[in-house]
PDB file of C-alpha atoms in Angstrom:
ATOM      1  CA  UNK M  28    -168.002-184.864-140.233  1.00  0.00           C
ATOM      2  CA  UNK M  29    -170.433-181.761-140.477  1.00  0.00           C
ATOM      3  CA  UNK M  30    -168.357-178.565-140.393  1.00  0.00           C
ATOM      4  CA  UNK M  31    -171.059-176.480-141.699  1.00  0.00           C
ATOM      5  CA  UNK M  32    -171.605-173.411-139.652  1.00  0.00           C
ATOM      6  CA  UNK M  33    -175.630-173.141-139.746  1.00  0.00           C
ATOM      7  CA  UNK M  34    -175.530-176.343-137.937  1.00  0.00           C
ATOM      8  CA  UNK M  35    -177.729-175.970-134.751  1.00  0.00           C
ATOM      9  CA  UNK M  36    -176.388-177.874-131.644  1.00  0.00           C
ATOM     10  CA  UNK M  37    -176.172-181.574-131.195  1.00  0.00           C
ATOM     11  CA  UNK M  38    -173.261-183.265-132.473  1.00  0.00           C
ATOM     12  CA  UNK M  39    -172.498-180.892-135.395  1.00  0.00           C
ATOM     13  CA  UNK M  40    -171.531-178.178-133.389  1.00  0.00           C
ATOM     14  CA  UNK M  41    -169.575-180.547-130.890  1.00  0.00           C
ATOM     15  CA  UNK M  42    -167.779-181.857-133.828  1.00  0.00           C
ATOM     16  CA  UNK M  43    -167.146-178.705-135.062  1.00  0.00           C
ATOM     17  CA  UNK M  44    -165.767-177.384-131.647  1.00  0.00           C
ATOM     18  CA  UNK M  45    -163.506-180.301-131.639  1.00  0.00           C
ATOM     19  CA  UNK M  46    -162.672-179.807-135.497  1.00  0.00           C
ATOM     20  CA  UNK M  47    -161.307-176.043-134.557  1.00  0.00           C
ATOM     21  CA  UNK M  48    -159.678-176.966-130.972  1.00  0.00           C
ATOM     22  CA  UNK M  49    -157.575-179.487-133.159  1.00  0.00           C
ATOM     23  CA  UNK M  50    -153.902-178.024-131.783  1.00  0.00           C
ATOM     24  CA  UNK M  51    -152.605-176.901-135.017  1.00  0.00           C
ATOM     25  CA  UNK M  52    -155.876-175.268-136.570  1.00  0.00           C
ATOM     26  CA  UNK M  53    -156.843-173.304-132.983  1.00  0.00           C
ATOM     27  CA  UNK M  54    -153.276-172.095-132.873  1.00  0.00           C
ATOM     28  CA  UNK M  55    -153.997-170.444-136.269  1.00  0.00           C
ATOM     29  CA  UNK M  56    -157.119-168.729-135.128  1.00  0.00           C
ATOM     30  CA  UNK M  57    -155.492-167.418-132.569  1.00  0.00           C
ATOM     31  CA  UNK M  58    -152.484-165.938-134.462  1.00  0.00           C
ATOM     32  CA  UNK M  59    -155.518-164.258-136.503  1.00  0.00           C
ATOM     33  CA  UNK M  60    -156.916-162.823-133.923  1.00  0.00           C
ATOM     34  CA  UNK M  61    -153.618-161.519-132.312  1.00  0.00           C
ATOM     35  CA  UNK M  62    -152.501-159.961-135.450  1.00  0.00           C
ATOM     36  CA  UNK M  63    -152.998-156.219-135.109  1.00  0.00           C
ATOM     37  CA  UNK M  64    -155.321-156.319-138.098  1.00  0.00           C
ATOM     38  CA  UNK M  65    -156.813-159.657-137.590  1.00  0.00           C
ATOM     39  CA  UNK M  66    -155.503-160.593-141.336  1.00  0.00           C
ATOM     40  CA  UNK M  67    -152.373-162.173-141.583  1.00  0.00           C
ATOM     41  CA  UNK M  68    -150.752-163.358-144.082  1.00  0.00           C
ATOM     42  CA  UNK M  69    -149.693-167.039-144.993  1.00  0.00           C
ATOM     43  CA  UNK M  70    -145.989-165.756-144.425  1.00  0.00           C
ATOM     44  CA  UNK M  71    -146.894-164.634-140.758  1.00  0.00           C
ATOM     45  CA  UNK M  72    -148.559-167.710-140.251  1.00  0.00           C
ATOM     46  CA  UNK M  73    -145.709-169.793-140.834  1.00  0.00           C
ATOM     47  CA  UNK M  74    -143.243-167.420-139.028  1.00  0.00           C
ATOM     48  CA  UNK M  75    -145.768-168.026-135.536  1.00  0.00           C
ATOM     49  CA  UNK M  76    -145.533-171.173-135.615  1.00  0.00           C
ATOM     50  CA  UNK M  77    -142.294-172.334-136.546  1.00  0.00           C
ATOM     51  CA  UNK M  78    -142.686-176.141-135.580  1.00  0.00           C
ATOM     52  CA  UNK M  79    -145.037-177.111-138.210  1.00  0.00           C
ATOM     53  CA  UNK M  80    -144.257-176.611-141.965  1.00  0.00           C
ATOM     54  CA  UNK M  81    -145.452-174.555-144.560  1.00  0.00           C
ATOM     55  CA  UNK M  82    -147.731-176.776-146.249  1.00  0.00           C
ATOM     56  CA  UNK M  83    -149.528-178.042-143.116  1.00  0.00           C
ATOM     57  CA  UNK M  84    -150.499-174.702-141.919  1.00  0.00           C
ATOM     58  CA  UNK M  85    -151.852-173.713-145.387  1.00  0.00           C
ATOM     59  CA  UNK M  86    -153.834-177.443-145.265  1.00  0.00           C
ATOM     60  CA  UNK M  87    -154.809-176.483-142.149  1.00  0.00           C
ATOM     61  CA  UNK M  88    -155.809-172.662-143.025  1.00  0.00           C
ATOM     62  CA  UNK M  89    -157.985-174.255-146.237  1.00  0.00           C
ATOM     63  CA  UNK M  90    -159.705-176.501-143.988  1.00  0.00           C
ATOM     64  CA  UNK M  91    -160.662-173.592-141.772  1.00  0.00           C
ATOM     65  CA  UNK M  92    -161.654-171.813-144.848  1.00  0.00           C
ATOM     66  CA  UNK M  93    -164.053-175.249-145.844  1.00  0.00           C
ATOM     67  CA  UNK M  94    -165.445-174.783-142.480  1.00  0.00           C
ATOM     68  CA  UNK M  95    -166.623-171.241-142.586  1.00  0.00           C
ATOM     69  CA  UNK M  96    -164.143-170.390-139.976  1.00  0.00           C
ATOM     70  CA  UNK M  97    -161.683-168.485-141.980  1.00  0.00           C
ATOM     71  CA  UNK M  98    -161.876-166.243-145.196  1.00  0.00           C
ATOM     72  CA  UNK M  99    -158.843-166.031-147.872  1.00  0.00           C
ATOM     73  CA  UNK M 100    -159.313-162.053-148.726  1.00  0.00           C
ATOM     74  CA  UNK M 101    -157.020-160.370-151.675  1.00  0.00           C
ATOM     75  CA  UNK M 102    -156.187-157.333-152.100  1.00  0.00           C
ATOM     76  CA  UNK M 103    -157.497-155.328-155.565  1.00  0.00           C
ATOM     77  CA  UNK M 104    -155.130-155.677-158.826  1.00  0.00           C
ATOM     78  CA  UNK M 105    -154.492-151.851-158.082  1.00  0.00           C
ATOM     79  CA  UNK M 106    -153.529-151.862-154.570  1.00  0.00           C
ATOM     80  CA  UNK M 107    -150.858-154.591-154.530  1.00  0.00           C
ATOM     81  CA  UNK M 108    -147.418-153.562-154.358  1.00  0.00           C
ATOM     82  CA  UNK M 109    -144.349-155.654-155.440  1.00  0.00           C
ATOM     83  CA  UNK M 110    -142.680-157.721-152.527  1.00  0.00           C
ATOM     84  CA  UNK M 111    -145.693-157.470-150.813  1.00  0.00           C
ATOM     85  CA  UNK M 112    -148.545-159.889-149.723  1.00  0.00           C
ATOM     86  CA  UNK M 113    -151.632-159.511-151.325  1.00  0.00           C
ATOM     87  CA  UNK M 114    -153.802-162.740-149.941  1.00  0.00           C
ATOM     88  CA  UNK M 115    -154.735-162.405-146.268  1.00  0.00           C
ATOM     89  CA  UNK M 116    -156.849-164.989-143.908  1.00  0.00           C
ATOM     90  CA  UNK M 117    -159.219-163.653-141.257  1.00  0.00           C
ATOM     91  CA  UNK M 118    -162.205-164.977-139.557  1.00  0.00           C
ATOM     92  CA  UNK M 119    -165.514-164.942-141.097  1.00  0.00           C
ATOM     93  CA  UNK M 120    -168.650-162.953-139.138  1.00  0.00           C
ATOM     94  CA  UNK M 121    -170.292-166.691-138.981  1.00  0.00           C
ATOM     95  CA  UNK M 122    -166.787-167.898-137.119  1.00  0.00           C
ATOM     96  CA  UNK M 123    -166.288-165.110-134.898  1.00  0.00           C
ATOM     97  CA  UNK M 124    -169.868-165.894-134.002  1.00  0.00           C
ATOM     98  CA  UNK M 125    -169.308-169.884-133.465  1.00  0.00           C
ATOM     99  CA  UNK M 126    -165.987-169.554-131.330  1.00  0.00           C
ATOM    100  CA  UNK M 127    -167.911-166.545-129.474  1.00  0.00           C
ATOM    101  CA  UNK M 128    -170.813-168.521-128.906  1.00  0.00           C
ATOM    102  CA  UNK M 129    -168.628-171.405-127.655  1.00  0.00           C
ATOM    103  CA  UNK M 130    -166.314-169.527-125.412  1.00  0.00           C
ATOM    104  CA  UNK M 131    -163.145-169.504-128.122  1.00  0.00           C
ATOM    105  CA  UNK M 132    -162.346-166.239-127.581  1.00  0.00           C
ATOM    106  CA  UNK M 133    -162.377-165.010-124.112  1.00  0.00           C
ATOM    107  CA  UNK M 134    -158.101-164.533-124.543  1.00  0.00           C
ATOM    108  CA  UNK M 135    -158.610-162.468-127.640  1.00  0.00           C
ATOM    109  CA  UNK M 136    -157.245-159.200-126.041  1.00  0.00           C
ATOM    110  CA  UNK M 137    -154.246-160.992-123.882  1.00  0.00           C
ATOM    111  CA  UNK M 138    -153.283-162.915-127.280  1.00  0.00           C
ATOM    112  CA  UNK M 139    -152.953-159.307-128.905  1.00  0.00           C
ATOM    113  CA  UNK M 140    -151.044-157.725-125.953  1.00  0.00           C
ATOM    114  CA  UNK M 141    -148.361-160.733-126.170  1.00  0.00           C
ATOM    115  CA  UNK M 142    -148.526-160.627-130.383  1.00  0.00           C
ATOM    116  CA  UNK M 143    -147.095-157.134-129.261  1.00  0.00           C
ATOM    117  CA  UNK M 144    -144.747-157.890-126.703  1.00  0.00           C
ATOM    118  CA  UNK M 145    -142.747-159.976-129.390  1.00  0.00           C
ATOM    119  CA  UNK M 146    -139.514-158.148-129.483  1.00  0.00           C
ATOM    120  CA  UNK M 147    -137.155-160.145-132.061  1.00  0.00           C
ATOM    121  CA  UNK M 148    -139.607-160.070-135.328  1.00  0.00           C
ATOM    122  CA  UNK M 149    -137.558-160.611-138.782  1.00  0.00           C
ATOM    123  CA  UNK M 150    -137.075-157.988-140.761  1.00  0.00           C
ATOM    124  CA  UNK M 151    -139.646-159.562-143.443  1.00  0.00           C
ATOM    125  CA  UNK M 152    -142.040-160.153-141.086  1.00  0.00           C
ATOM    126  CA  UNK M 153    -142.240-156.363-139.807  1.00  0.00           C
ATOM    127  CA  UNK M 154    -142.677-155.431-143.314  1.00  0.00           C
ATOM    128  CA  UNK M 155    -145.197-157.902-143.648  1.00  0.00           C
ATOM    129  CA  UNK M 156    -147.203-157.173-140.552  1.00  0.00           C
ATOM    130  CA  UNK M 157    -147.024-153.227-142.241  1.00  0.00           C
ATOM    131  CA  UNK M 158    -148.236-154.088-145.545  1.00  0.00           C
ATOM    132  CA  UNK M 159    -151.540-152.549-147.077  1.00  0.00           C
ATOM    133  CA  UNK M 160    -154.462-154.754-146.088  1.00  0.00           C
ATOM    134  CA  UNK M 161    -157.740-155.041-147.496  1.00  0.00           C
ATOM    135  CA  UNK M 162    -160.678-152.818-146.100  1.00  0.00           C
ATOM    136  CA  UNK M 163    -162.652-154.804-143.839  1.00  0.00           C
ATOM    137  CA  UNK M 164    -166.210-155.811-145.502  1.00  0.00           C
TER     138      UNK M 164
END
């Protein structure tokens, strides 16, 4: 399967649809774009979505990453802080652009108003969500 982004139409960009929409990998873009950053960590990843286990939503997050969907993003030797993250995943212009293009994100703004409705949050993952992020480039 083709999961390159600069594919144009046909069956390419259906298999691609199909290849984000997979359950697991389209709940990850969406707990991307919920985040109040839009760059989450791997350890808020795995906290929203409980159900599957650490190492299939980082297989998952690297195959969105293969695809062009997703970028890994790190933050500078300098600016990382001890018992902090410093790696962050967010979508690429080129994914926005896909899942824009193929009606993906038309709940983008009701999946951030229910990312903060979430009352119970552990402690870790509040001081995650706070953590010094990368500048957006």
């Amino acid at each position: 399967m083709s999961t390159d982004l600069g594919a144009t139409g046909g069956i390419e960009s259906r298999e691609l649809v199909h290849f984000v929409t997979q359950q697991t990998r389209f709940a990850l873009i969406n707990n991307i774009l919920q985040h109040p950053d839009q760059l989450a960590s791997m350890y808020e990843l795995e906290e929203l979505n409980p159900s599957v286990s650490d190492a299939t939503v980082y297989k998952h997050i690297q195959k969105l990453i293969d695809a062009g969907i997703v970028r890994e993003v790190a933050l500078e030797d300098d600016q990382r802080r001890q018992g902090y993250p410093w790696k962050f995943y967010g979508l690429t212009e080129e994914g926005r652009d896909f899942l824009e293009k193929h009606d993906l994100l038309a709940a983008e703004e009701t999946l951030q108003r229910i990312y903060e409705s979430i009352s119970e949050k552990p402690e870790k993952m509040i001081k995650y969500e706070n953590a010094p992020r990368p500048d957006a480039t």
